PDB file of C-alpha atoms in Angstrom:
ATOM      1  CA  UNK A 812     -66.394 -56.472 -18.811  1.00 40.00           C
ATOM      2  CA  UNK A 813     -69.574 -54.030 -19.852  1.00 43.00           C
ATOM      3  CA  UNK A 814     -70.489 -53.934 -23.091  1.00 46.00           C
ATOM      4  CA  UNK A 815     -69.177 -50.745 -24.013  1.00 52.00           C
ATOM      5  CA  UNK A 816     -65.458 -51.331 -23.483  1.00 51.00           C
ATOM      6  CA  UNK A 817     -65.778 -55.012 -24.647  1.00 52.00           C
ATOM      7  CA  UNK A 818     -67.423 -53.265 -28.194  1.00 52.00           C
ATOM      8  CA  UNK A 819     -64.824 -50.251 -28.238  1.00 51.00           C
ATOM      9  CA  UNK A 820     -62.002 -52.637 -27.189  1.00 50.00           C
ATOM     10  CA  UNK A 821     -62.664 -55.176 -29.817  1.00 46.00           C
ATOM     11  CA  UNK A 822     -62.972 -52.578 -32.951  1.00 44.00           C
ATOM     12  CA  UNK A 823     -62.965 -48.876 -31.390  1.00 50.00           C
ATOM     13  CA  UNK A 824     -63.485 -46.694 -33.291  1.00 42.00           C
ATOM     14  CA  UNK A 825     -71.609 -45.474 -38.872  1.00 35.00           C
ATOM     15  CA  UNK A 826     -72.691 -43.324 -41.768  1.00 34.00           C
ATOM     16  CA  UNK A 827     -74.910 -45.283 -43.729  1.00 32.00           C
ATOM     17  CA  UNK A 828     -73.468 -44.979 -47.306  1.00 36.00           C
ATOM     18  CA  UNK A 829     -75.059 -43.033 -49.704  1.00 38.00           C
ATOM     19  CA  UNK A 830     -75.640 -44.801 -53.055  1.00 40.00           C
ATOM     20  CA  UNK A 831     -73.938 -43.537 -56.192  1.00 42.00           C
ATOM     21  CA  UNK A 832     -74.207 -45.198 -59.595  1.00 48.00           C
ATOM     22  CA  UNK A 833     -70.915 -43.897 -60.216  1.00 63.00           C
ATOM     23  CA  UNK A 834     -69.266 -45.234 -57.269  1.00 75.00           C
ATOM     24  CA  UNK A 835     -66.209 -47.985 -57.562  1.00 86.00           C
ATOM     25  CA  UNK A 836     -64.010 -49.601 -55.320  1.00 92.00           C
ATOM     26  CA  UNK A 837     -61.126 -47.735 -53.956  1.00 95.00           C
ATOM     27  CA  UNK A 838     -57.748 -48.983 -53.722  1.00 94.00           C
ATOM     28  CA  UNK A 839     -56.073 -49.878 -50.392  1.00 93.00           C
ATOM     29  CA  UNK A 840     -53.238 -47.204 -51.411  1.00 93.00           C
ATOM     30  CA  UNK A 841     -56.037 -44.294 -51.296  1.00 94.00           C
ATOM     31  CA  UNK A 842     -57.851 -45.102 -48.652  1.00 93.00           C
ATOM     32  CA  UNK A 843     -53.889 -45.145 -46.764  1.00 92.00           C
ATOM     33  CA  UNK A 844     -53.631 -41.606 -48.552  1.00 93.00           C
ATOM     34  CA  UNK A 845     -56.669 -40.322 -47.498  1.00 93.00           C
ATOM     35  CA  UNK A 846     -56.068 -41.688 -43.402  1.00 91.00           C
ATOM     36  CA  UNK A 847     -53.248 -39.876 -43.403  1.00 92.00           C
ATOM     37  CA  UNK A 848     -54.300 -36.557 -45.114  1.00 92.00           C
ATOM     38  CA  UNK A 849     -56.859 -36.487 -41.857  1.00 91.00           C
ATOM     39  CA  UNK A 850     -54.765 -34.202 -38.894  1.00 93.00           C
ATOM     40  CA  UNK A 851     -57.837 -33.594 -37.194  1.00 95.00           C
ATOM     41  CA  UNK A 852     -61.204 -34.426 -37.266  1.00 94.00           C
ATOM     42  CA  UNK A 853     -64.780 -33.150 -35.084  1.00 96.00           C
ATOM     43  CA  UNK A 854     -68.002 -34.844 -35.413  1.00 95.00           C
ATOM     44  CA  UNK A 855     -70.827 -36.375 -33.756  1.00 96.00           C
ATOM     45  CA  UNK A 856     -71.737 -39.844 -34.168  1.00 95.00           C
ATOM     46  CA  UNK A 857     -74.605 -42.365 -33.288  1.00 94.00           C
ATOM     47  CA  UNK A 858     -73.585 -45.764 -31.956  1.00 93.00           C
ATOM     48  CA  UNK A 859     -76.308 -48.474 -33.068  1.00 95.00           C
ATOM     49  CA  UNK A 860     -75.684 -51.166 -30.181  1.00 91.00           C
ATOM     50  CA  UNK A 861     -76.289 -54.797 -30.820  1.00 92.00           C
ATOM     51  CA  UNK A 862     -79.640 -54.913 -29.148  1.00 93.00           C
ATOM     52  CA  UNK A 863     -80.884 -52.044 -30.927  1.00 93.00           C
ATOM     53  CA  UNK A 864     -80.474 -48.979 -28.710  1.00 93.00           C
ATOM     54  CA  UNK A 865     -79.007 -45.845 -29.790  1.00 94.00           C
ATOM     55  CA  UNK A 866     -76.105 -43.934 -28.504  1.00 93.00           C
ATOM     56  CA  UNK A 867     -74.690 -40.154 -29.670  1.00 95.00           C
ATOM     57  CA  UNK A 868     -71.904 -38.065 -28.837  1.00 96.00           C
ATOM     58  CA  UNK A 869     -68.753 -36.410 -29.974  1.00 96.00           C
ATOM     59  CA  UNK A 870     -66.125 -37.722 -31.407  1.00 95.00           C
ATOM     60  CA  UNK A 871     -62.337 -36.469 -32.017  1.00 96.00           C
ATOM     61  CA  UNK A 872     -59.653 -37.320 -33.861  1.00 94.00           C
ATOM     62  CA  UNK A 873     -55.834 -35.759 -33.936  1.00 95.00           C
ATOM     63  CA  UNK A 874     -53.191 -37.902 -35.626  1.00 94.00           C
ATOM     64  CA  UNK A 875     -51.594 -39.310 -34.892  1.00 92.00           C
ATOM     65  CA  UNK A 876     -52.163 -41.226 -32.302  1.00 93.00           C
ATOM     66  CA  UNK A 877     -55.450 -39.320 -30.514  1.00 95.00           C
ATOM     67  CA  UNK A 878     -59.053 -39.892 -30.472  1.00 95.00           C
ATOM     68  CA  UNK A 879     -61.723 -39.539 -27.925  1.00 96.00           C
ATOM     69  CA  UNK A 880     -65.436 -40.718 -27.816  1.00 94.00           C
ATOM     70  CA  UNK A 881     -67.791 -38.434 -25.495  1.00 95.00           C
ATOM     71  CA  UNK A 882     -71.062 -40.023 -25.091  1.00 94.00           C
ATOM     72  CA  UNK A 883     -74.279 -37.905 -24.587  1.00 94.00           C
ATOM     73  CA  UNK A 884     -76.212 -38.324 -21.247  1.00 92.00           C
ATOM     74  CA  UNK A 885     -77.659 -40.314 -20.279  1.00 90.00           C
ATOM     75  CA  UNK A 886     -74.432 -42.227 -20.895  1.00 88.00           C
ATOM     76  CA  UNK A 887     -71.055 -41.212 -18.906  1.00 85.00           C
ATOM     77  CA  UNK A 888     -68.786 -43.032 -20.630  1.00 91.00           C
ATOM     78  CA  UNK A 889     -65.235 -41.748 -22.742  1.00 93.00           C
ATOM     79  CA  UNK A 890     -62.658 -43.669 -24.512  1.00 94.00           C
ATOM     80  CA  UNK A 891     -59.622 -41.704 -25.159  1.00 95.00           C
ATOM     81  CA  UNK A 892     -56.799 -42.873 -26.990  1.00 93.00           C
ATOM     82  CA  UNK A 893     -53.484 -41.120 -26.070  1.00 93.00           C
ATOM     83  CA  UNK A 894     -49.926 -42.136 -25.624  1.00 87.00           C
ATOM     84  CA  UNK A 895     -49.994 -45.253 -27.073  1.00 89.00           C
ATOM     85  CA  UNK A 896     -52.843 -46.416 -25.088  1.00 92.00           C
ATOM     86  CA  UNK A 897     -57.102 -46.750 -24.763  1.00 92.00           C
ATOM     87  CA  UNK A 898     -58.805 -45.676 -21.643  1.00 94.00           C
ATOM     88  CA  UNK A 899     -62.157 -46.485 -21.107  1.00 93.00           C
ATOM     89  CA  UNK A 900     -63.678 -44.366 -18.290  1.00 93.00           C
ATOM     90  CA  UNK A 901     -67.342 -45.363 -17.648  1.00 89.00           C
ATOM     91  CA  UNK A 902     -69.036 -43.563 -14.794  1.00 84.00           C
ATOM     92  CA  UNK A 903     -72.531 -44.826 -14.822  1.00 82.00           C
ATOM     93  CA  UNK A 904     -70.679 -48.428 -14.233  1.00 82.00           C
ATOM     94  CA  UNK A 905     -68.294 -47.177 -11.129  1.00 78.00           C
ATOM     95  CA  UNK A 906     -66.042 -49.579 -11.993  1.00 83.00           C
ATOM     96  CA  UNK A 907     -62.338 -48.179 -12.289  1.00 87.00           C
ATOM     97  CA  UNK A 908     -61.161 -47.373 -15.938  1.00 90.00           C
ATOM     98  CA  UNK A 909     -59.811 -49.556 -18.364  1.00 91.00           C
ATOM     99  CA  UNK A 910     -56.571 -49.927 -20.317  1.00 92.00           C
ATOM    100  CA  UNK A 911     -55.237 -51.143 -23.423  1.00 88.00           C
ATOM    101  CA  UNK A 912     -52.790 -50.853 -25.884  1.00 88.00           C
ATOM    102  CA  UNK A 913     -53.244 -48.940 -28.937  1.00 85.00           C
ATOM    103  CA  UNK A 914     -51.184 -51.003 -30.427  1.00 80.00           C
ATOM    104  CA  UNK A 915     -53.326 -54.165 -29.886  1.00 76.00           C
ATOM    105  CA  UNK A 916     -56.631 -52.612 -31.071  1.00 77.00           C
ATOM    106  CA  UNK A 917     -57.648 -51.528 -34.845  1.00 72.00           C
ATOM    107  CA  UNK A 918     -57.627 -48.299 -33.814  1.00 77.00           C
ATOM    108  CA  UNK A 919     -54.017 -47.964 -34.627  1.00 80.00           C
ATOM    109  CA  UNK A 920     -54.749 -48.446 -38.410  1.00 78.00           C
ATOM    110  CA  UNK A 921     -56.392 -45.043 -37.839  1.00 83.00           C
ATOM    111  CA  UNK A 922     -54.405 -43.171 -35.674  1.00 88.00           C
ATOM    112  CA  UNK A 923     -50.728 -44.519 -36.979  1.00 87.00           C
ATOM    113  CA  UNK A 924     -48.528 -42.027 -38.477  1.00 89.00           C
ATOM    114  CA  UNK A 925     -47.665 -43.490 -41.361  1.00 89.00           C
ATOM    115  CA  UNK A 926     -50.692 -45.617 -42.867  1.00 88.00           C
ATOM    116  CA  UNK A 927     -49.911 -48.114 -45.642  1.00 89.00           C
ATOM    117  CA  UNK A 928     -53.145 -50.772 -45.210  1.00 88.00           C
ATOM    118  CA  UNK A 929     -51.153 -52.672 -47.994  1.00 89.00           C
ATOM    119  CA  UNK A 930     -48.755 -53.716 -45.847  1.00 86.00           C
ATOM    120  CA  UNK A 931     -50.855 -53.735 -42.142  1.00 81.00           C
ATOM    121  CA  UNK A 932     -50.916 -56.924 -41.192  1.00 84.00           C
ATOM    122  CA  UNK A 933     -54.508 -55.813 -39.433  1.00 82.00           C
ATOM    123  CA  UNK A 934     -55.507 -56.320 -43.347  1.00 89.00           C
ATOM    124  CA  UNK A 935     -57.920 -59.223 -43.757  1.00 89.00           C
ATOM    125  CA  UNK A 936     -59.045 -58.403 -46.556  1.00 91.00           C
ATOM    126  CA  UNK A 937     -60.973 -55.464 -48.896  1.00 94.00           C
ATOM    127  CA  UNK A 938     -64.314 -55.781 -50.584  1.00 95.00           C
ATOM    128  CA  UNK A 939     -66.907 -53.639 -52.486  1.00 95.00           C
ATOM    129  CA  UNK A 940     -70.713 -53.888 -51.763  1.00 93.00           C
ATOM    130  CA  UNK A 941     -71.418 -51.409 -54.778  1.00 92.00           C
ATOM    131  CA  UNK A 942     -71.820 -48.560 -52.848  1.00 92.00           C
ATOM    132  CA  UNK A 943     -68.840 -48.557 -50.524  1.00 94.00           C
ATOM    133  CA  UNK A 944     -65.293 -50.033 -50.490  1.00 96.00           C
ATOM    134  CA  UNK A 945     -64.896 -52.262 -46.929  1.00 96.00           C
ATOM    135  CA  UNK A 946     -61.930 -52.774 -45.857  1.00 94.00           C
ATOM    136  CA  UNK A 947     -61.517 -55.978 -42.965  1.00 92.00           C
ATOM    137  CA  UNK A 948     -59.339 -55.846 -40.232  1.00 86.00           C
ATOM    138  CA  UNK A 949     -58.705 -57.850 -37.166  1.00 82.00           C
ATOM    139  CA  UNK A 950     -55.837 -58.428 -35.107  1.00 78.00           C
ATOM    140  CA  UNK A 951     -54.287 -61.829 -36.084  1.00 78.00           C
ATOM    141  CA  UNK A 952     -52.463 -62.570 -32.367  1.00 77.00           C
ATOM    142  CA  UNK A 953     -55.661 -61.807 -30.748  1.00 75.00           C
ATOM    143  CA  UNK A 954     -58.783 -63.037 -32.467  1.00 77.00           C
ATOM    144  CA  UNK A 955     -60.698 -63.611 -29.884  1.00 77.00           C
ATOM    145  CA  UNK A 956     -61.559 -59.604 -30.213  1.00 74.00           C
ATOM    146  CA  UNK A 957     -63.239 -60.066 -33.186  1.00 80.00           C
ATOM    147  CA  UNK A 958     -63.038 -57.560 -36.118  1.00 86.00           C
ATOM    148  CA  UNK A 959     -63.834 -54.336 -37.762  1.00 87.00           C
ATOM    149  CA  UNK A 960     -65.379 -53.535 -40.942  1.00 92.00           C
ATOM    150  CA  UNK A 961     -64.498 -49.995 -41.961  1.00 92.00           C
ATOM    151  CA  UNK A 962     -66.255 -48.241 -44.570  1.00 95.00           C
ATOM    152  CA  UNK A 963     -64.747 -45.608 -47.542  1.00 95.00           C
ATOM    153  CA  UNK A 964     -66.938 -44.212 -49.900  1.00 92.00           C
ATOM    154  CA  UNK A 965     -65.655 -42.306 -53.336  1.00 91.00           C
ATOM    155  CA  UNK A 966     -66.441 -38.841 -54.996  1.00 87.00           C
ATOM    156  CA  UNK A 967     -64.493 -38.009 -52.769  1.00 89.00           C
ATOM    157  CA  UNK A 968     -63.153 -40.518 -50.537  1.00 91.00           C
ATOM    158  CA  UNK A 969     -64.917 -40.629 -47.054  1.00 91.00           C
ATOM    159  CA  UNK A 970     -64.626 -42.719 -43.951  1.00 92.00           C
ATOM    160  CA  UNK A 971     -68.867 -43.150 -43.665  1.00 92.00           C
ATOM    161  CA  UNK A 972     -68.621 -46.286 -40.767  1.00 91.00           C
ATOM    162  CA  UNK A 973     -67.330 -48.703 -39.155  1.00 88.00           C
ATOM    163  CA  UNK A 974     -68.987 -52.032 -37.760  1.00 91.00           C
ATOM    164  CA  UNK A 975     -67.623 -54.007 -35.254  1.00 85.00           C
ATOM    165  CA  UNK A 976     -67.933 -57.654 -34.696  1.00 87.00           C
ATOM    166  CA  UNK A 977     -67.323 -59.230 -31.561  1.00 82.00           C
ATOM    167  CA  UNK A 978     -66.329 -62.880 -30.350  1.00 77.00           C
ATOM    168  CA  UNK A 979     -69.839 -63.561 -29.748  1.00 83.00           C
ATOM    169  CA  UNK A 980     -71.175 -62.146 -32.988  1.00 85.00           C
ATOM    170  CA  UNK A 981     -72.639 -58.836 -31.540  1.00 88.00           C
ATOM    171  CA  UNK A 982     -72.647 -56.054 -33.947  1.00 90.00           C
ATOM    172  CA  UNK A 983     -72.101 -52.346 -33.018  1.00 89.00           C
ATOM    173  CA  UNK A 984     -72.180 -49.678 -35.643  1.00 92.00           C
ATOM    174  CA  UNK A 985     -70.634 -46.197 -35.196  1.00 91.00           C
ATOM    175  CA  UNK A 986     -72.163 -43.670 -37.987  1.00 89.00           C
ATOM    176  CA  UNK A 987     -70.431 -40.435 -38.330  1.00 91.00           C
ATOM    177  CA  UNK A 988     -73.398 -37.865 -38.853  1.00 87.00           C
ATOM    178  CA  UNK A 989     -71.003 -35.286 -40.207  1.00 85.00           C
ATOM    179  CA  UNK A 990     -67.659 -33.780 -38.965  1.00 89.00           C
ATOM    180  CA  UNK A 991     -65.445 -31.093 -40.157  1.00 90.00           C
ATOM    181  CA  UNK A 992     -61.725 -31.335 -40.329  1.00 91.00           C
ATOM    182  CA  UNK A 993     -58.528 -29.122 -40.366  1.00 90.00           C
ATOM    183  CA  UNK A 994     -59.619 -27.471 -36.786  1.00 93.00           C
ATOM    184  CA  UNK A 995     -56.600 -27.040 -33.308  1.00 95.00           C
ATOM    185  CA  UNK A 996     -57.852 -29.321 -31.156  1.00 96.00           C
ATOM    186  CA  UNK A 997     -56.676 -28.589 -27.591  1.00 95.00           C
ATOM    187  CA  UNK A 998     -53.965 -31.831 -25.488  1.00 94.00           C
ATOM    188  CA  UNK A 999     -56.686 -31.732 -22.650  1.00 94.00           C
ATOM    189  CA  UNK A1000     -59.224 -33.180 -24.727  1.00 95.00           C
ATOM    190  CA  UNK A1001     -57.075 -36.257 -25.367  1.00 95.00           C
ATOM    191  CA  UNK A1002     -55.450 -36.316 -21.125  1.00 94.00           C
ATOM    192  CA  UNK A1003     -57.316 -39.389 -19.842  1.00 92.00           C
ATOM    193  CA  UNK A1004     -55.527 -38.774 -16.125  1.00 90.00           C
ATOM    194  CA  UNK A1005     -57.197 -35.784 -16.456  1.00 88.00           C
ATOM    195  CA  UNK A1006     -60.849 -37.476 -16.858  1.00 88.00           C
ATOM    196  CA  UNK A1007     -59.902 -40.188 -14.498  1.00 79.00           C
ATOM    197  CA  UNK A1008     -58.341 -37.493 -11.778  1.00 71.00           C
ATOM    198  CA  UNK A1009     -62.668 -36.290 -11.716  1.00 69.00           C
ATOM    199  CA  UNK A1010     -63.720 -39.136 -10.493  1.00 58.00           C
ATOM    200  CA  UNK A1011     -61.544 -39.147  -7.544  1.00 51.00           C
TER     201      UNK A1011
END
């Protein structure tokens, strides 16, 4: 397995936080209000691999249950989450796509339709660095996929990154630049046999 699904498989889904004197730790229960005040979501994002390269793109968000990561050339690679599933389509590899269950991934403590991280069993555990509130999670019947740090910052409360920790101790960052919410978003964006139909 590439890196790229093995990174976006382990963790899927970086802002660097901001510092604020003011800021405090947020509670589990409004970071779970906040997820699920999010319907849709547009950004761009960089992804800081573990060897130090850089990857952008666009990234997508309609809950529940959709995302999708477009990389920028020269990378050809989506992940879409849709129907209770992740597809990986990578191009530039020309290996055939890649699927997984939502379920099975962190990514469902984003995309579920009812979020309560007090009771996800994803939960590891929640921490403050002074600047942002990071909230573990892992998937305790399959550790081998390591986990995923996510980071909420306060004033207001703001998903600013995630980092994602695999089996081997590679670290991949995904920082949202900036994104706007409340937008339609179209079903085709999130119709991976769609993608997957273009390469045949």
């Amino acid at each position: 397995m590439s890196f790229l699904p093995r990174a976006l498989l382990a963790a899927c889904l970086t802002l660097i936080p901001v510092a604020s004197a003011a800021a405090e730790q947020l509670k589990l229960a409004e970071i779970s209000a906040y997820l699920n005040s999010l319907e849709t979501l547009k950004g761009t994002f960089r992804q800081i691999n573990d060897d130090g390269s850089v990857s952008t793109g666009q990234l997508y968000i309609r809950r529940p249950g959709r995302m999708r990561f477009e990389y920028d050339p020269p990378e050809q690679a989506l992940v879409i989450a849709a129907a209770s599933a992740v597809v990986i389509i990578d191009r530039k590899s020309n290996q055939p796509s890649e699927t997984y269950p939502l379920s099975r991934t962190p990514l469902s403590l984003l995309l579920g339709r009812d979020i309560d991280l007090t009771r996800a069993a994803m939960v590891r555990n929640a921490r403050f660095d002074g600047t942002a509130t990071i909230v573990t999670a892992e998937d305790p019947d399959n550790l081998e996929n390591g986990f995923l740090e996510m980071y909420f910052t306060d004033q207001p409360t703001r998903l600013e990154q995630w980092v994602i920790h695999d089996a081997s101790g590679a670290q991949t960052r995904v920082i949202l630049d900036a994104f706007e919410t409340g937008m339609e978003l179209p079903n085709s964006l999130f119709d991976a046999d769609r993608e997957k139909g273009r390469d045949r």
